[in-house]
Amino acid sequence: MNFGTVKDTLIAASAFPYAFIGGFISLWISGIPFGISAGIGFVILFGIIATNSILLTSTMKMLLQQSRNLEYAINEAVRIRLRALLMITLMGSVGLLPAAISTGMGSEIQKPLAIMIVGGILICMILSFTVLPQVFYFVYRADKRFRNC
């Protein structure tokens, strides 16, 4: 409903697998098994990646409608949204870093959640800025209204 088209909604939703990739890679690297705490981390990670993908997709779509140049719209949207999405990523990662590296009493509960979010959000950010613009390009490249100038 945010975009008004199914095509743009599917582009934004194509970022959800990044949460799986980022979360499972971070758990695998740290050697922590998947559990309830890590599952809650997945829910949080899905919320963050949904926000990131909606922001990036809506900016690309707005610039595409204004400029009618597909490559310009993608490049400019990534440049414009880089700072905002980087701040979201850094705040989530830095805020949970102490919980992710803790070894004290109670850390077996909070550690999987923190590792899921810290590692997952970093990997999701990288994938959001590399793969999501490519998905947007492949969906809109055949549209004759948005030929590159």
Tab-separated table of C-alpha atoms in Angstrom:
chain	number	residue	atom	x	y	z
A	1	MET	CA	0.000	0.000	0.000
A	2	ASN	CA	2.967	2.282	0.521
A	3	PHE	CA	3.971	2.187	-3.134
A	4	GLY	CA	0.626	1.772	-4.860
A	5	THR	CA	1.953	-0.951	-7.182
A	6	VAL	CA	2.613	-4.622	-6.691
A	7	LYS	CA	5.847	-4.324	-8.666
A	8	ASP	CA	7.441	-1.860	-6.216
A	9	THR	CA	6.150	-3.812	-3.229
A	10	LEU	CA	7.801	-6.970	-4.564
A	11	ILE	CA	11.053	-5.071	-5.156
A	12	ALA	CA	11.068	-3.924	-1.519
A	13	ALA	CA	10.054	-7.396	-0.316
A	14	SER	CA	12.911	-8.956	-2.269
A	15	ALA	CA	15.184	-7.710	0.518
A	16	PHE	CA	13.696	-10.093	3.109
A	17	PRO	CA	16.030	-12.970	2.205
A	18	TYR	CA	18.931	-10.685	3.194
A	19	ALA	CA	17.751	-11.040	6.800
A	20	PHE	CA	17.953	-14.831	6.550
A	21	ILE	CA	21.378	-14.662	4.952
A	22	GLY	CA	22.759	-12.132	7.412
A	23	GLY	CA	21.259	-13.771	10.470
A	24	PHE	CA	22.330	-17.300	9.703
A	25	ILE	CA	25.830	-16.260	8.637
A	26	SER	CA	26.310	-14.351	11.890
A	27	LEU	CA	25.093	-17.319	13.966
A	28	TRP	CA	27.219	-19.741	11.955
A	29	ILE	CA	30.378	-17.639	12.341
A	30	SER	CA	29.866	-17.250	16.079
A	31	GLY	CA	28.960	-20.935	16.541
A	32	ILE	CA	25.725	-20.178	18.372
A	33	PRO	CA	22.724	-22.455	17.725
A	34	PHE	CA	19.387	-21.092	16.625
A	35	GLY	CA	16.890	-20.723	19.482
A	36	ILE	CA	14.018	-18.606	20.738
A	37	SER	CA	16.279	-15.641	21.466
A	38	ALA	CA	17.760	-15.759	17.969
A	39	GLY	CA	14.226	-16.058	16.558
A	40	ILE	CA	13.265	-12.821	18.280
A	41	GLY	CA	16.387	-11.304	16.746
A	42	PHE	CA	15.077	-12.397	13.339
A	43	VAL	CA	11.831	-10.526	13.927
A	44	ILE	CA	13.763	-7.375	14.787
A	45	LEU	CA	16.048	-7.889	11.794
A	46	PHE	CA	13.027	-8.229	9.480
A	47	GLY	CA	11.692	-4.918	10.767
A	48	ILE	CA	14.989	-3.165	10.137
A	49	ILE	CA	15.430	-4.593	6.635
A	50	ALA	CA	11.818	-3.738	5.773
A	51	THR	CA	12.429	-0.120	6.770
A	52	ASN	CA	15.683	0.016	4.821
A	53	SER	CA	14.226	-1.508	1.668
A	54	ILE	CA	11.136	0.718	1.745
A	55	LEU	CA	13.280	3.841	2.139
A	56	LEU	CA	15.630	2.864	-0.674
A	57	THR	CA	12.942	1.650	-3.068
A	58	SER	CA	10.728	4.705	-2.549
A	59	THR	CA	13.668	7.045	-3.111
A	60	MET	CA	14.660	5.222	-6.311
A	61	LYS	CA	11.059	5.327	-7.547
A	62	MET	CA	10.664	9.049	-6.740
A	63	LEU	CA	13.908	9.969	-8.508
A	64	LEU	CA	13.001	7.761	-11.462
A	65	GLN	CA	9.694	9.558	-11.928
A	66	GLN	CA	11.407	12.939	-11.689
A	67	SER	CA	14.414	12.331	-13.929
A	68	ARG	CA	13.183	9.544	-16.273
A	69	ASN	CA	16.757	8.204	-16.160
A	70	LEU	CA	17.026	4.774	-14.564
A	71	GLU	CA	20.751	4.704	-13.847
A	72	TYR	CA	20.759	8.244	-12.469
A	73	ALA	CA	17.805	7.465	-10.189
A	74	ILE	CA	19.472	4.364	-8.772
A	75	ASN	CA	22.873	5.988	-8.248
A	76	GLU	CA	21.403	9.113	-6.692
A	77	ALA	CA	19.057	7.164	-4.406
A	78	VAL	CA	21.916	5.071	-3.065
A	79	ARG	CA	23.975	8.214	-2.509
A	80	ILE	CA	21.109	10.045	-0.775
A	81	ARG	CA	20.041	7.162	1.479
A	82	LEU	CA	23.516	5.897	2.351
A	83	ARG	CA	23.887	8.118	5.418
A	84	ALA	CA	20.421	7.376	6.824
A	85	LEU	CA	20.707	3.615	6.392
A	86	LEU	CA	24.281	3.622	7.667
A	87	MET	CA	23.137	5.395	10.831
A	88	ILE	CA	20.341	2.849	11.361
A	89	THR	CA	22.875	0.058	10.949
A	90	LEU	CA	25.524	1.565	13.186
A	91	MET	CA	23.095	2.461	15.967
A	92	GLY	CA	21.685	-1.054	16.037
A	93	SER	CA	25.120	-2.661	15.897
A	94	VAL	CA	26.941	-0.437	18.362
A	95	GLY	CA	24.052	-0.497	20.824
A	96	LEU	CA	23.975	-4.295	20.963
A	97	LEU	CA	27.712	-4.931	20.639
A	98	PRO	CA	28.273	-5.219	24.425
A	99	ALA	CA	25.525	-7.845	24.639
A	100	ALA	CA	26.977	-9.703	21.659
A	101	ILE	CA	30.441	-10.036	23.191
A	102	SER	CA	29.356	-10.565	26.802
A	103	THR	CA	30.302	-13.728	28.633
A	104	GLY	CA	28.843	-13.049	32.076
A	105	MET	CA	25.844	-14.502	33.831
A	106	GLY	CA	22.707	-14.316	31.679
A	107	SER	CA	24.626	-13.870	28.440
A	108	GLU	CA	23.385	-17.220	27.106
A	109	ILE	CA	19.946	-15.602	26.762
A	110	GLN	CA	20.871	-12.225	25.282
A	111	LYS	CA	23.888	-13.233	23.208
A	112	PRO	CA	22.037	-15.046	20.363
A	113	LEU	CA	19.636	-12.111	19.953
A	114	ALA	CA	22.454	-9.572	19.943
A	115	ILE	CA	24.649	-11.568	17.550
A	116	MET	CA	21.704	-12.096	15.224
A	117	ILE	CA	21.020	-8.362	15.073
A	118	VAL	CA	24.625	-7.086	15.040
A	119	GLY	CA	25.914	-9.480	12.388
A	120	GLY	CA	22.665	-9.668	10.459
A	121	ILE	CA	22.200	-5.927	10.185
A	122	LEU	CA	25.749	-5.407	8.905
A	123	ILE	CA	25.365	-8.071	6.218
A	124	CYS	CA	21.859	-6.809	5.355
A	125	MET	CA	23.159	-3.280	4.840
A	126	ILE	CA	25.818	-4.469	2.414
A	127	LEU	CA	23.282	-6.548	0.501
A	128	SER	CA	20.749	-3.695	0.496
A	129	PHE	CA	23.166	-1.377	-1.259
A	130	THR	CA	24.488	-3.928	-3.721
A	131	VAL	CA	21.643	-6.306	-4.597
A	132	LEU	CA	18.459	-4.235	-4.128
A	133	PRO	CA	19.485	-1.566	-6.696
A	134	GLN	CA	20.219	-4.374	-9.155
A	135	VAL	CA	16.760	-5.856	-8.606
A	136	PHE	CA	15.228	-2.397	-9.180
A	137	TYR	CA	17.268	-1.991	-12.368
A	138	PHE	CA	16.257	-5.388	-13.790
A	139	VAL	CA	12.579	-4.741	-13.083
A	140	TYR	CA	12.516	-1.272	-14.663
A	141	ARG	CA	15.036	-1.649	-17.514
A	142	ALA	CA	12.433	-2.834	-20.023
A	143	ASP	CA	10.088	0.111	-19.322
A	144	LYS	CA	10.353	2.428	-22.316
A	145	ARG	CA	9.318	5.469	-20.240
A	146	PHE	CA	12.561	5.349	-18.301
A	147	ARG	CA	15.240	5.077	-20.953
A	148	ASN	CA	18.673	6.393	-20.028
A	149	CYS	CA	19.514	9.773	-21.507
